[in-house]
């Protein structure tokens, strides 16, 4: 990793001293299970969340570099350009994080809807391929690399550690370490 990328990751670091992630907060429910929730925040996120909870269906505009991270109970999913969001599929979402200049369109036909479901499935498969790697640090590095292919580096640097963590099934602290150390962190996680 070159020094410019390392500085960018260091600038994006979120403190790893506690559970605070800056975007989603950890809650421990009465049953002892930890869950994530969005803090009260921007009206755009709450408007999108309300629309998803109402069952409306949208397509992420495929003509823009934008997307939506949809946080569910124990994981997050990425809906990139061309993917469908909403309907029965996302009514259980607890939080959303728009990426880029988000543009959601209403599908004009049944065929548009079907195509958008297939694209959403492709985005899910991409994340699944990344999570199949057993090394947590490598999963984090791969998801960051994938996002950097689609979005400008400053947008990726501003994404919270918890978002990447929930996408690939690691702790936010793992994301912070990888962002800070980059590929030099391989020894930290026990793989070289």
Coordinates of C-alpha atoms in Angstrom, one line a residue:
X1 CA 0.0 0.0 0.0
X2 CA 1.5 3.3 -0.9
X3 CA 1.9 6.1 1.6
X4 CA -0.9 8.2 0.1
X5 CA -3.4 5.4 0.6
X6 CA -2.1 4.8 4.1
X7 CA -2.6 8.5 5.0
X8 CA -6.1 8.3 3.7
X9 CA -6.9 5.3 5.8
X10 CA -5.3 6.9 8.8
X11 CA -7.4 10.0 8.3
X12 CA -10.6 7.9 8.2
X13 CA -9.7 6.0 11.4
X14 CA -12.4 5.9 14.1
X15 CA -11.3 5.3 17.6
X16 CA -11.1 1.6 18.4
X17 CA -11.1 2.1 22.2
X18 CA -14.8 1.4 22.6
X19 CA -17.9 0.3 20.8
X20 CA -18.6 3.8 19.4
X21 CA -18.6 3.6 15.6
X22 CA -19.9 7.1 14.8
X23 CA -22.8 5.8 12.7
X24 CA -24.4 2.8 14.3
X25 CA -24.7 2.2 18.0
X26 CA -24.5 -1.2 19.7
X27 CA -27.5 -2.1 21.9
X28 CA -27.6 -5.1 24.2
X29 CA -31.2 -6.3 24.3
X30 CA -32.9 -8.0 27.3
X31 CA -32.1 -11.4 25.8
X32 CA -28.4 -10.6 26.0
X33 CA -28.0 -10.4 22.2
X34 CA -26.2 -7.4 20.8
X35 CA -27.9 -5.5 18.0
X36 CA -27.1 -2.4 16.0
X37 CA -29.2 0.7 15.6
X38 CA -29.0 4.0 13.8
X39 CA -28.8 7.1 16.0
X40 CA -31.2 9.9 15.2
X41 CA -29.7 11.5 12.2
X42 CA -30.1 13.1 8.8
X43 CA -33.6 13.4 7.4
X44 CA -32.6 11.7 4.1
X45 CA -31.8 8.5 5.9
X46 CA -35.0 8.6 7.9
X47 CA -37.1 9.3 4.8
X48 CA -35.5 6.4 2.9
X49 CA -36.0 4.1 5.9
X50 CA -39.6 5.1 6.2
X51 CA -40.2 4.5 2.5
X52 CA -38.6 1.0 2.8
X53 CA -40.6 0.2 5.9
X54 CA -43.8 1.1 4.0
X55 CA -43.1 -1.6 1.4
X56 CA -42.3 0.8 -1.5
X57 CA -39.9 -0.5 -4.1
X58 CA -37.1 1.5 -5.7
X59 CA -34.2 1.0 -8.0
X60 CA -30.8 2.5 -7.3
X61 CA -30.1 4.7 -10.3
X62 CA -27.7 2.8 -12.6
X63 CA -26.5 5.9 -14.3
X64 CA -24.8 7.3 -11.1
X65 CA -22.0 6.1 -8.8
X66 CA -24.3 5.6 -5.9
X67 CA -25.6 2.9 -3.6
X68 CA -27.3 2.1 -0.4
X69 CA -26.1 0.0 2.6
X70 CA -29.1 -1.6 4.2
X71 CA -28.5 -2.6 7.8
X72 CA -30.5 -5.5 9.0
X73 CA -30.5 -7.2 12.5
X74 CA -27.1 -8.9 12.3
X75 CA -25.6 -7.9 9.0
X76 CA -25.7 -5.3 6.2
X77 CA -26.2 -5.6 2.5
X78 CA -25.1 -3.3 -0.3
X79 CA -27.5 -2.3 -3.0
X80 CA -25.4 -0.8 -5.8
X81 CA -26.3 0.8 -9.1
X82 CA -29.3 -1.0 -10.8
X83 CA -30.3 -2.9 -7.6
X84 CA -33.7 -3.0 -6.2
X85 CA -34.4 -1.9 -2.6
X86 CA -37.6 -2.1 -0.6
X87 CA -40.6 -4.2 -0.8
X88 CA -41.0 -7.2 1.5
X89 CA -37.3 -7.9 1.1
X90 CA -36.1 -4.8 3.1
X91 CA -39.0 -4.2 5.5
X92 CA -36.8 -5.6 8.3
X93 CA -34.0 -3.1 7.8
X94 CA -33.0 -1.0 10.8
X95 CA -30.9 1.6 9.2
X96 CA -29.7 2.8 5.8
X97 CA -26.5 4.6 4.7
X98 CA -26.6 6.3 1.3
X99 CA -23.3 6.3 -0.6
X100 CA -22.5 8.9 -3.2
X101 CA -25.2 11.1 -4.6
X102 CA -28.0 8.6 -4.0
X103 CA -30.8 8.5 -6.6
X104 CA -33.7 6.1 -6.2
X105 CA -36.1 5.5 -9.1
X106 CA -39.5 3.9 -9.2
X107 CA -39.5 0.8 -11.5
X108 CA -41.6 1.5 -14.6
X109 CA -42.5 -2.1 -15.4
X110 CA -42.5 -5.7 -14.1
X111 CA -39.4 -6.3 -16.3
X112 CA -37.5 -3.4 -14.7
X113 CA -38.3 -4.9 -11.3
X114 CA -37.2 -8.4 -12.2
X115 CA -33.9 -7.0 -13.7
X116 CA -33.3 -5.0 -10.6
X117 CA -33.8 -8.1 -8.3
X118 CA -31.2 -9.9 -10.4
X119 CA -28.8 -7.1 -10.0
X120 CA -29.4 -6.9 -6.2
X121 CA -28.6 -10.7 -6.1
X122 CA -25.4 -10.0 -8.0
X123 CA -24.3 -7.5 -5.4
X124 CA -25.1 -9.9 -2.6
X125 CA -23.1 -12.6 -4.4
X126 CA -20.1 -10.3 -4.7
X127 CA -20.2 -9.7 -0.9
X128 CA -20.7 -13.4 -0.3
X129 CA -17.5 -14.2 -2.3
X130 CA -15.6 -11.7 -0.1
X131 CA -16.9 -13.2 3.1
X132 CA -16.0 -16.7 2.1
X133 CA -12.4 -15.8 2.9
X134 CA -11.7 -17.1 6.4
X135 CA -9.1 -14.3 7.2
X136 CA -10.9 -11.3 8.6
X137 CA -8.3 -8.8 7.6
X138 CA -8.3 -10.0 4.0
X139 CA -12.1 -9.7 3.9
X140 CA -11.9 -6.1 5.1
X141 CA -9.2 -5.3 2.6
X142 CA -11.2 -6.8 -0.3
X143 CA -14.4 -5.0 0.6
X144 CA -12.6 -1.7 0.8
X145 CA -10.8 -2.4 -2.5
X146 CA -14.2 -3.2 -4.1
X147 CA -15.8 0.0 -2.9
X148 CA -12.8 2.0 -4.1
X149 CA -13.4 0.5 -7.6
X150 CA -16.9 2.0 -7.6
X151 CA -16.6 5.2 -5.6
X152 CA -14.1 8.0 -5.2
X153 CA -11.6 7.4 -2.5
X154 CA -12.9 10.3 -0.3
X155 CA -16.3 8.7 -0.2
X156 CA -14.9 5.4 0.8
X157 CA -12.7 7.0 3.4
X158 CA -15.8 8.7 5.0
X159 CA -17.7 5.4 5.3
X160 CA -17.8 4.2 9.0
X161 CA -15.9 1.2 10.1
X162 CA -19.1 -0.4 11.3
X163 CA -20.6 -0.3 7.8
X164 CA -17.7 -2.4 6.4
X165 CA -17.7 -4.6 9.5
X166 CA -21.4 -5.5 9.1
X167 CA -21.0 -6.2 5.4
X168 CA -18.2 -8.8 5.8
X169 CA -18.8 -10.1 9.3
X170 CA -16.0 -8.7 11.3
X171 CA -15.7 -6.3 14.3
X172 CA -15.4 -2.6 13.6
X173 CA -12.1 -2.7 15.4
X174 CA -10.8 -5.1 12.7
X175 CA -11.8 -2.6 10.0
X176 CA -10.0 0.2 11.9
X177 CA -6.8 -1.8 12.1
X178 CA -6.9 -2.7 8.4
X179 CA -7.5 0.9 7.5
X180 CA -4.7 2.1 9.7
X181 CA -2.1 -0.6 8.7
X182 CA -3.3 -1.6 5.3
X183 CA -1.6 -4.6 3.8
X184 CA 1.1 -4.2 6.4
X185 CA -1.5 -5.5 9.0
X186 CA -1.4 -9.0 7.6
X187 CA 0.9 -10.1 10.4
X188 CA -1.4 -8.6 13.0
X189 CA -4.1 -11.0 12.0
X190 CA -1.8 -14.1 11.8
X191 CA -1.6 -14.5 8.0
X192 CA 1.3 -13.5 5.9

